[in-house]
PDB file of C-alpha atoms in Angstrom:
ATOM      1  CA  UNK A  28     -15.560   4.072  23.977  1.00  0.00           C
ATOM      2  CA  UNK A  29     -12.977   4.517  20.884  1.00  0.00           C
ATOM      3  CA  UNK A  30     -14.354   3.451  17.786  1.00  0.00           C
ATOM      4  CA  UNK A  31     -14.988   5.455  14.015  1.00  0.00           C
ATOM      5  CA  UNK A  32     -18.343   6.744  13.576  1.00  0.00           C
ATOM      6  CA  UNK A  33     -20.034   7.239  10.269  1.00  0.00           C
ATOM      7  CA  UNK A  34     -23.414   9.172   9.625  1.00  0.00           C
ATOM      8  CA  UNK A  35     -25.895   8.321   8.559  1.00  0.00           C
ATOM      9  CA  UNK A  36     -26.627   4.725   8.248  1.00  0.00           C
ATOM     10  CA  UNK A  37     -28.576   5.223   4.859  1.00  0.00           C
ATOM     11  CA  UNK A  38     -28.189   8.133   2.331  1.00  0.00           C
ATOM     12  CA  UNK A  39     -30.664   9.421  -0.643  1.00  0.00           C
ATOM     13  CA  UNK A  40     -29.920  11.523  -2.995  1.00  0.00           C
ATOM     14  CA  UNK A  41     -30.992  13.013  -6.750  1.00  0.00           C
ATOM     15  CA  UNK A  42     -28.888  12.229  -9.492  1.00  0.00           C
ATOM     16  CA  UNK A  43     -26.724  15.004 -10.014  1.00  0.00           C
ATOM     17  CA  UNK A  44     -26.151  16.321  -6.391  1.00  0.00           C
ATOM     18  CA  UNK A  45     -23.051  16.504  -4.425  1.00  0.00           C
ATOM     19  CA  UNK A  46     -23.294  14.649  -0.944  1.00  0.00           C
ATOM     20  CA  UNK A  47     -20.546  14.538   1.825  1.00  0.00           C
ATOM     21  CA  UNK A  48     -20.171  11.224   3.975  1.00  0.00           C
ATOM     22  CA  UNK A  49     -18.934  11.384   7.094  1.00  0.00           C
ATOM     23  CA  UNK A  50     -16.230   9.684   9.447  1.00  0.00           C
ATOM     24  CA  UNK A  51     -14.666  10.926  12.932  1.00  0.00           C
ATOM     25  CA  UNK A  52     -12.624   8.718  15.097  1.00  0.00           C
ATOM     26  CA  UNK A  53     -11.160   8.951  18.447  1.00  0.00           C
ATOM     27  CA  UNK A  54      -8.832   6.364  18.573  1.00  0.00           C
ATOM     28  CA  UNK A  55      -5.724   8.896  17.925  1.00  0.00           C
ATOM     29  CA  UNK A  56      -5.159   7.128  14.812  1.00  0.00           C
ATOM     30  CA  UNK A  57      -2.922   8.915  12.052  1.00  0.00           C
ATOM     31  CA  UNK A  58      -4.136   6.938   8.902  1.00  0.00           C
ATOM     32  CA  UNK A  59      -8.085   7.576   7.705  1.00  0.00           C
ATOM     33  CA  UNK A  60      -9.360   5.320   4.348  1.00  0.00           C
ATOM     34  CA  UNK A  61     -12.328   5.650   2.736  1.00  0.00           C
ATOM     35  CA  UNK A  62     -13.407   2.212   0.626  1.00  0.00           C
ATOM     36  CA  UNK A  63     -15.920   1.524  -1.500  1.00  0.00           C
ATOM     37  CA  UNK A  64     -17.816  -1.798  -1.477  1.00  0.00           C
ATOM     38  CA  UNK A  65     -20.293  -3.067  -4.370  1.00  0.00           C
ATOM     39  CA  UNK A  66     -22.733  -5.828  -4.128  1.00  0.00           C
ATOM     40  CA  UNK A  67     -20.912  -9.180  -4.460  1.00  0.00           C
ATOM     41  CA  UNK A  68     -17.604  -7.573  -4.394  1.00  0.00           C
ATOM     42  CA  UNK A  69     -14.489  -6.757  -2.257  1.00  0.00           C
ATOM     43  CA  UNK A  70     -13.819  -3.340  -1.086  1.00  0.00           C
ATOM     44  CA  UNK A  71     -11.716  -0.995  -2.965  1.00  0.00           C
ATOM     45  CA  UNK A  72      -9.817   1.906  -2.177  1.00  0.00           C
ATOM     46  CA  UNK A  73     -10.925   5.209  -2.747  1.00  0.00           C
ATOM     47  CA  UNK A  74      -8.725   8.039  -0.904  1.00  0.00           C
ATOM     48  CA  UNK A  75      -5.933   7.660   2.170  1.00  0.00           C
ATOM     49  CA  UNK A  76      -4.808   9.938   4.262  1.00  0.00           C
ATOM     50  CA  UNK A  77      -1.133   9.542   6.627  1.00  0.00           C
ATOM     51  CA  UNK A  78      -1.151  12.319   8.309  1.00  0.00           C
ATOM     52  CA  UNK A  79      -3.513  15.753   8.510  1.00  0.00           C
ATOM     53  CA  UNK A  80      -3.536  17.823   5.380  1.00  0.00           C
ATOM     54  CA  UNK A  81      -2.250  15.218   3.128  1.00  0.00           C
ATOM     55  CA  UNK A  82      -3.918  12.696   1.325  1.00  0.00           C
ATOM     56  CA  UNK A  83      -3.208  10.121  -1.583  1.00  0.00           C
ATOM     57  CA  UNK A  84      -5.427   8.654  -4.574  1.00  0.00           C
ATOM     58  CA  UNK A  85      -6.597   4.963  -4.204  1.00  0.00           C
ATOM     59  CA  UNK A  86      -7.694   3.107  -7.219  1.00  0.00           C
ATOM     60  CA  UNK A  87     -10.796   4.524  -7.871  1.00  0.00           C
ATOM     61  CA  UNK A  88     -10.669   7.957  -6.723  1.00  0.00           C
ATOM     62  CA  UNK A  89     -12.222   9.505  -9.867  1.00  0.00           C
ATOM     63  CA  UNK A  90     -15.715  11.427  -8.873  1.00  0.00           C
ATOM     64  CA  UNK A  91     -14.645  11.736  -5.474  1.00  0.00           C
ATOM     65  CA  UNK A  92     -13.054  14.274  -3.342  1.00  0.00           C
ATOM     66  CA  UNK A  93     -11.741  14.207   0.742  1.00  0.00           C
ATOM     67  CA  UNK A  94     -10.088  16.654   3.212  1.00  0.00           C
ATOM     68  CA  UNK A  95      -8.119  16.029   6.536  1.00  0.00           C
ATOM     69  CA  UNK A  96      -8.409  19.546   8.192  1.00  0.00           C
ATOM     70  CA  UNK A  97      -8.201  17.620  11.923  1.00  0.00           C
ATOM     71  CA  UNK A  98      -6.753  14.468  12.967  1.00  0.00           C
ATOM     72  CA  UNK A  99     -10.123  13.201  13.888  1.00  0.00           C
ATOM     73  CA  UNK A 100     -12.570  13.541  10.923  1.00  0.00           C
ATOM     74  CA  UNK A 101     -11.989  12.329   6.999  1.00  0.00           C
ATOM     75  CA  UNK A 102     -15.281  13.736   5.154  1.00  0.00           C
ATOM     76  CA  UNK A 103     -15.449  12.281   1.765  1.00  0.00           C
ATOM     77  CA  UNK A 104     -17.683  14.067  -0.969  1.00  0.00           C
ATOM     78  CA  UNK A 105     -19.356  12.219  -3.746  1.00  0.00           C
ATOM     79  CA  UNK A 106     -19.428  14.505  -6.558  1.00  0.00           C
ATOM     80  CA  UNK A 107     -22.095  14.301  -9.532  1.00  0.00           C
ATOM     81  CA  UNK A 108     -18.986  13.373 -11.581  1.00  0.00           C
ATOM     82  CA  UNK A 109     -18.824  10.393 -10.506  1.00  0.00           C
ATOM     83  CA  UNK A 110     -20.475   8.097 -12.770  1.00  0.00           C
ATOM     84  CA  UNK A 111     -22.641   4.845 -10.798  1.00  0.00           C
ATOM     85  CA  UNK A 112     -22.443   6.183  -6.776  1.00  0.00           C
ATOM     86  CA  UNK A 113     -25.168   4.177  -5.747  1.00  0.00           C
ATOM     87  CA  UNK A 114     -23.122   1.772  -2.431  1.00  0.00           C
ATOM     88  CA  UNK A 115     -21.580   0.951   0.435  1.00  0.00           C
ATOM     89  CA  UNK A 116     -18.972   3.482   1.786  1.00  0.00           C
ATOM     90  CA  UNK A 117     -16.923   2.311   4.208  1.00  0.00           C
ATOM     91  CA  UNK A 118     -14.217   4.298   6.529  1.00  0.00           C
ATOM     92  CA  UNK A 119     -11.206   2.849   8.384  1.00  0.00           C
ATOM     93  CA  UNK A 120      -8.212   4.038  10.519  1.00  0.00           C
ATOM     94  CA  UNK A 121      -5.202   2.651  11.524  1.00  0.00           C
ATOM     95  CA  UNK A 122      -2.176   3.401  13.674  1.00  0.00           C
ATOM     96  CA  UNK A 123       0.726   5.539  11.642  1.00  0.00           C
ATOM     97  CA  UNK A 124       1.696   3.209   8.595  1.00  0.00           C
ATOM     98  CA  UNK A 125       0.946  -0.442   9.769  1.00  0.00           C
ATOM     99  CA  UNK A 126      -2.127  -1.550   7.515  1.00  0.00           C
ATOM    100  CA  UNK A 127      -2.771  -4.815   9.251  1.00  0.00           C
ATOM    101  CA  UNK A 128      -4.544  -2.026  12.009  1.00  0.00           C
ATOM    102  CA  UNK A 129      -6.859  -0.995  10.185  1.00  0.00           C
ATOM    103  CA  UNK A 130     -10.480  -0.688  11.851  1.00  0.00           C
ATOM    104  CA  UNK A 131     -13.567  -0.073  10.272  1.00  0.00           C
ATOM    105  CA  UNK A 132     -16.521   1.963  11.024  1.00  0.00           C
ATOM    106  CA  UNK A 133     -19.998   0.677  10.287  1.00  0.00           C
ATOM    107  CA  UNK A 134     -20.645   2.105   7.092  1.00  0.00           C
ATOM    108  CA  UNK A 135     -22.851   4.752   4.944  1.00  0.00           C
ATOM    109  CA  UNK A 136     -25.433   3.480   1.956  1.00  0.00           C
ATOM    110  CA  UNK A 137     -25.877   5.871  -0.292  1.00  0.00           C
ATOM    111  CA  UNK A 138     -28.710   5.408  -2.855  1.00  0.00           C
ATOM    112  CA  UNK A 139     -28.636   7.892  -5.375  1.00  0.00           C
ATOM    113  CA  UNK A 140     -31.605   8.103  -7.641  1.00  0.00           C
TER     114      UNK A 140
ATOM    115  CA  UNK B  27       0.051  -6.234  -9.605  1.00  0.00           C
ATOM    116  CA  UNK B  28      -0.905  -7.814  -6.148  1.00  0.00           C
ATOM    117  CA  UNK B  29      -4.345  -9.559  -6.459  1.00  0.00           C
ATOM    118  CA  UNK B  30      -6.220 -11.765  -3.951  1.00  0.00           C
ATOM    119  CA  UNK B  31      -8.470 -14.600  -5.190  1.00  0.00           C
ATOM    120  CA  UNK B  32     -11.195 -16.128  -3.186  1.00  0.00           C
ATOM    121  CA  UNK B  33     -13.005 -18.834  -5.629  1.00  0.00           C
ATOM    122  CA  UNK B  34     -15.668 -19.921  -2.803  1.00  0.00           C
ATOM    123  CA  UNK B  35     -18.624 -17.646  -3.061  1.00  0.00           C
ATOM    124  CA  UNK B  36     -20.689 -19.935  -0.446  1.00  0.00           C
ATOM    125  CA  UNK B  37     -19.546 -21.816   1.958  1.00  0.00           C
ATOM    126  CA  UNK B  38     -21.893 -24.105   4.180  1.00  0.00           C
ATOM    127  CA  UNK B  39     -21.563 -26.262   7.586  1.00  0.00           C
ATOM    128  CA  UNK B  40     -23.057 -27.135  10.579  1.00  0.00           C
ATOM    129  CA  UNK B  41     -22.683 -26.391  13.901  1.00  0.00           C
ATOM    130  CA  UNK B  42     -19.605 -26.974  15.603  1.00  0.00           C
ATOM    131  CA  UNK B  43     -17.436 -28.369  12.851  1.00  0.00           C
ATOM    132  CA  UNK B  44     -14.291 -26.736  11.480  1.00  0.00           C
ATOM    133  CA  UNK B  45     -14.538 -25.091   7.770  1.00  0.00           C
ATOM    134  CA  UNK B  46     -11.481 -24.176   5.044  1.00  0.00           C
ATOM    135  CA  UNK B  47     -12.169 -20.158   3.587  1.00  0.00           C
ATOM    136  CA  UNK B  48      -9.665 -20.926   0.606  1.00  0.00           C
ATOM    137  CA  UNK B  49      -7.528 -17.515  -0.644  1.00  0.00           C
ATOM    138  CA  UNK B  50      -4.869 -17.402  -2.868  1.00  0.00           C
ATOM    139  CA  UNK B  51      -2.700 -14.192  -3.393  1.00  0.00           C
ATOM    140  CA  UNK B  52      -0.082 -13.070  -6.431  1.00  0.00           C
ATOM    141  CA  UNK B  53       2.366 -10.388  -5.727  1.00  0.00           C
ATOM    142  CA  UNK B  54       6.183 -10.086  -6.552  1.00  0.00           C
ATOM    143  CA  UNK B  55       7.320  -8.481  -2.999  1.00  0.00           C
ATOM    144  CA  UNK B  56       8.846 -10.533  -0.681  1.00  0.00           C
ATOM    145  CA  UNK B  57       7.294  -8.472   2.232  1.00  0.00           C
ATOM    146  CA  UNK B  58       3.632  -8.562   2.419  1.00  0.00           C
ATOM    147  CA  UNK B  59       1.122  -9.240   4.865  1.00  0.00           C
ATOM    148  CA  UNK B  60      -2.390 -11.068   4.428  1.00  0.00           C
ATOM    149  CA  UNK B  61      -5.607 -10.852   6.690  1.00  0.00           C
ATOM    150  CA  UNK B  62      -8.533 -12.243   7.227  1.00  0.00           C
ATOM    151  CA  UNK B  63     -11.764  -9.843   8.031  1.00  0.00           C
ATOM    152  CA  UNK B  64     -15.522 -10.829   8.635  1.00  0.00           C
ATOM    153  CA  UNK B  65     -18.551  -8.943   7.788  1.00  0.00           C
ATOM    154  CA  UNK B  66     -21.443  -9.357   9.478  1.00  0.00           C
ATOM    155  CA  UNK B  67     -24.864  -8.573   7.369  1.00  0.00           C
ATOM    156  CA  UNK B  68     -24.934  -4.998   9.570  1.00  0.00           C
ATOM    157  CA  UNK B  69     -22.116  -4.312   7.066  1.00  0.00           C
ATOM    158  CA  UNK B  70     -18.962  -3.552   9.575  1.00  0.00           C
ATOM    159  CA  UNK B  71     -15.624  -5.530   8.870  1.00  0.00           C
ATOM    160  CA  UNK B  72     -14.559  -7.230  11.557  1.00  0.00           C
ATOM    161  CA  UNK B  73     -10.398  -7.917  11.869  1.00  0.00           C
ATOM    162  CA  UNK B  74      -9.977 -11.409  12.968  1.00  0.00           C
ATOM    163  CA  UNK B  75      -6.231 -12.536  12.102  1.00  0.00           C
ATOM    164  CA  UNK B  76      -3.373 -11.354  10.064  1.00  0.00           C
ATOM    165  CA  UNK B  77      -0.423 -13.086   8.876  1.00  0.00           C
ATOM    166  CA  UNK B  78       3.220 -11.742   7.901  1.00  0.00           C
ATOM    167  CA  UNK B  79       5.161 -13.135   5.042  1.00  0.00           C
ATOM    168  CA  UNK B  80       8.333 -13.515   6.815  1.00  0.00           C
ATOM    169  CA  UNK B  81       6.372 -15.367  10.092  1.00  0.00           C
ATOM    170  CA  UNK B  82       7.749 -18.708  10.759  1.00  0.00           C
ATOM    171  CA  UNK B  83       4.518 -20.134  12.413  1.00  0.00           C
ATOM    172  CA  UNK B  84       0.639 -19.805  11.105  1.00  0.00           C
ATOM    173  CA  UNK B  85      -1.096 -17.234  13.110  1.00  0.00           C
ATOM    174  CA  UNK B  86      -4.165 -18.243  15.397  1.00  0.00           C
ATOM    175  CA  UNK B  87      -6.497 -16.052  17.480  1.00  0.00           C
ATOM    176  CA  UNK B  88      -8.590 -18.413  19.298  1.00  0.00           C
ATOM    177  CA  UNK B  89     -10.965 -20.516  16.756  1.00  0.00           C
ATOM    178  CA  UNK B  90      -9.339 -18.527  13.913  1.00  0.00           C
ATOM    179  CA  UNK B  91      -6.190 -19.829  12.340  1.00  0.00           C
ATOM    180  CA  UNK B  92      -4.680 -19.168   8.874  1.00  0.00           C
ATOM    181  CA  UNK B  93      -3.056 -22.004   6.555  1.00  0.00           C
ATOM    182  CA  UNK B  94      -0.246 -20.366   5.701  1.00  0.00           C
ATOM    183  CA  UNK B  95       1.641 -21.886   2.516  1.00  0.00           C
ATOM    184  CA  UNK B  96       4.202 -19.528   1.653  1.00  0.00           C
ATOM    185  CA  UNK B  97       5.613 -21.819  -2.169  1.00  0.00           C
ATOM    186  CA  UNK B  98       1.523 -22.049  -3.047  1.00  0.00           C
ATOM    187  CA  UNK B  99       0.702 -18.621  -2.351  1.00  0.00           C
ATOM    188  CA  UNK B 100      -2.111 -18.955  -0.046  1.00  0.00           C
ATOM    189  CA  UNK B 101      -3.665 -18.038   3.097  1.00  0.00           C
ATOM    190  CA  UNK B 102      -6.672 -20.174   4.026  1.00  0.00           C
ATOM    191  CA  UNK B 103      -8.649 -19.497   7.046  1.00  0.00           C
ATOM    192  CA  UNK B 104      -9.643 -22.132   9.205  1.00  0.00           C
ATOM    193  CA  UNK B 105     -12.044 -21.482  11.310  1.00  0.00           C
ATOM    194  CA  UNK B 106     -13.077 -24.556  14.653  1.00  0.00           C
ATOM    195  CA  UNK B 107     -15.605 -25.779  16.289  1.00  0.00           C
ATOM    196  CA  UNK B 108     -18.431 -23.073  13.940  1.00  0.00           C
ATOM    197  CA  UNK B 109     -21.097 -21.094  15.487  1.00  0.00           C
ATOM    198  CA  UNK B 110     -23.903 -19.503  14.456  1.00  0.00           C
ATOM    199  CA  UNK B 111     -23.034 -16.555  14.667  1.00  0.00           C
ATOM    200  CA  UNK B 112     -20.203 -16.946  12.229  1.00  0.00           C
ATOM    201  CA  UNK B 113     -22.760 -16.704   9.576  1.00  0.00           C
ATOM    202  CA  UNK B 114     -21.312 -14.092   7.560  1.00  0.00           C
ATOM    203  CA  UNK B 115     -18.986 -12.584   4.543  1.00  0.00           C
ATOM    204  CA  UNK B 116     -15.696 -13.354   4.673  1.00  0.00           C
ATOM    205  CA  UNK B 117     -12.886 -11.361   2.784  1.00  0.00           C
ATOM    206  CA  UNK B 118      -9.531 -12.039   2.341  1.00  0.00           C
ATOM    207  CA  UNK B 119      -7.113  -8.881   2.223  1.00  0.00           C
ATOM    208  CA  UNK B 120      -3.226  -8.136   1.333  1.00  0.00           C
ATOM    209  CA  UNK B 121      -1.662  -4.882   2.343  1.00  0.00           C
ATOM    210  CA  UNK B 122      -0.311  -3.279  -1.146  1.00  0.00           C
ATOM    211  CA  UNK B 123       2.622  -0.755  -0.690  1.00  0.00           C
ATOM    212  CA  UNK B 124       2.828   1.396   2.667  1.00  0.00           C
ATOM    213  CA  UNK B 125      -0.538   1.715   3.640  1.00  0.00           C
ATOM    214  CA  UNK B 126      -3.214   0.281   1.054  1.00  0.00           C
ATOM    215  CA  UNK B 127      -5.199  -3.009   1.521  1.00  0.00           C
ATOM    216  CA  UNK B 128      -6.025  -5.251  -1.460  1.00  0.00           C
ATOM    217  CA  UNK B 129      -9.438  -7.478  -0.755  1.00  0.00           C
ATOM    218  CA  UNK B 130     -10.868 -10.715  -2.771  1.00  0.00           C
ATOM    219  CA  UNK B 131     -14.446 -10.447  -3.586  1.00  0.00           C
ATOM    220  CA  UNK B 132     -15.255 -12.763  -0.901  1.00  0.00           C
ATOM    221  CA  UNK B 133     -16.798 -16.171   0.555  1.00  0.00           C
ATOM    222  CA  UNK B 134     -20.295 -16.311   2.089  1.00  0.00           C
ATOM    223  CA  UNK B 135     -20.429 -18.701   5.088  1.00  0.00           C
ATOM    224  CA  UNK B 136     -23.456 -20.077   6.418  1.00  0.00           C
ATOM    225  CA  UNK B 137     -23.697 -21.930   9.614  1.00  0.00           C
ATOM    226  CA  UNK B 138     -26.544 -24.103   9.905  1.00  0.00           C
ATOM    227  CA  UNK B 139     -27.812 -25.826  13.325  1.00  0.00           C
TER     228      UNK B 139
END
């Protein structure tokens, strides 16, 4: 089955520690995103990627950091710069630059404490 | 700046009547697109429709259809006959640029029997 996968479900962490989030897909797709989603709120954009090795800002990319080594995976770190970490991640793919494809894997919760 | 504006936080009918998800977009490009995507309480987003600025006709996708009024700047979705297991967020999205995606804080829909 082709789908995005993104472990694990729920994430802990202390205050002050890095953690890396992660998201693999098999769907061939070129295009990884990694959005962030608050309680209440719409998802925003935190890093793209269009093609491996190469990756772009979004609009709140500040305390985070991502890498595209392979087509297939899009890790995105949460550094202990970045300032209220505490919710829903949320990674997506789509096929080369047409955003209306963009599918969604289930999500990571990170609680930081 | 683009911006999406969903002003329903809750939305509520009853089984097996149709229901209006109102969104209302602002940009200044003349080439956009505009979705509609549903999350479940497990937290995935689901795609259900998308529609182009330059389509002639409102897209459907079986109970899904959008309200397309190009002059007002919105994009409602309709969606028929309402199940139960439409219970769920609702979030209204317009692709910004090349590749990002642009969502309303959106509209909580609950079906009731």
């Amino acid at each position: 089955d082709g789908g995005i996968t993104q472990s694990p479900k729920y994430l802990f962490r202390k205050e002050g520690q890095n953690v890396t989030l992660s998201c693999e897909q098999n769907l061939n797709h070129d295009a990884m995103y990694w959005y962030r989603q608050d309680p209440g709120q719409g998802l925003r954009l935190i890093y793209y990627s269009q093609i491996v090795n190469d990756f772009q800002k979004g609009d709140i990319a500040e305390g985070y950091s991502v890498s595209r080594e392979k087509k297939e995976s899009f890790p995105l770190t949460v550094t202990s710069a970045q300032k209220n970490p505490t919710a829903f991640y949320l990674c997506a793919s789509s096929i080369g630059g047409n955003a209306y494809e963009q599918y969604f894997g289930p999500g990571t919760r990170l609680t930081v404490t | 700046a683009q911006k999406i504006t969903q002003t329903q936080p809750g939305m509520f009918v009853q089984e097996k009547e149709a229901v209006t998800l109102d969104c209302t977009y602002d940009t200044s490009d003349p080439s956009y697109g505009l979705f509609w995507y549903k999350q479940p309480s497990s937290g995935e987003m689901i795609f259900l429709i998308y529609q182009g600025s330059y389509d002639q006709q409102n897209a459907t996708e079986g109970r899904y259809s959008l309200n397309f009024q190009k002059a007002r700047k919105s994009a409602n979705l309709v969606i028929s006959a309402s199940q139960l297991g439409d219970s769920a967020m609702y979030f209204c999205a317009m692709f910004q640029g090349f590749q990002k995606l642009v969502f309303g804080t959106g509209t909580r829909l609950l079906v009731s029997p």
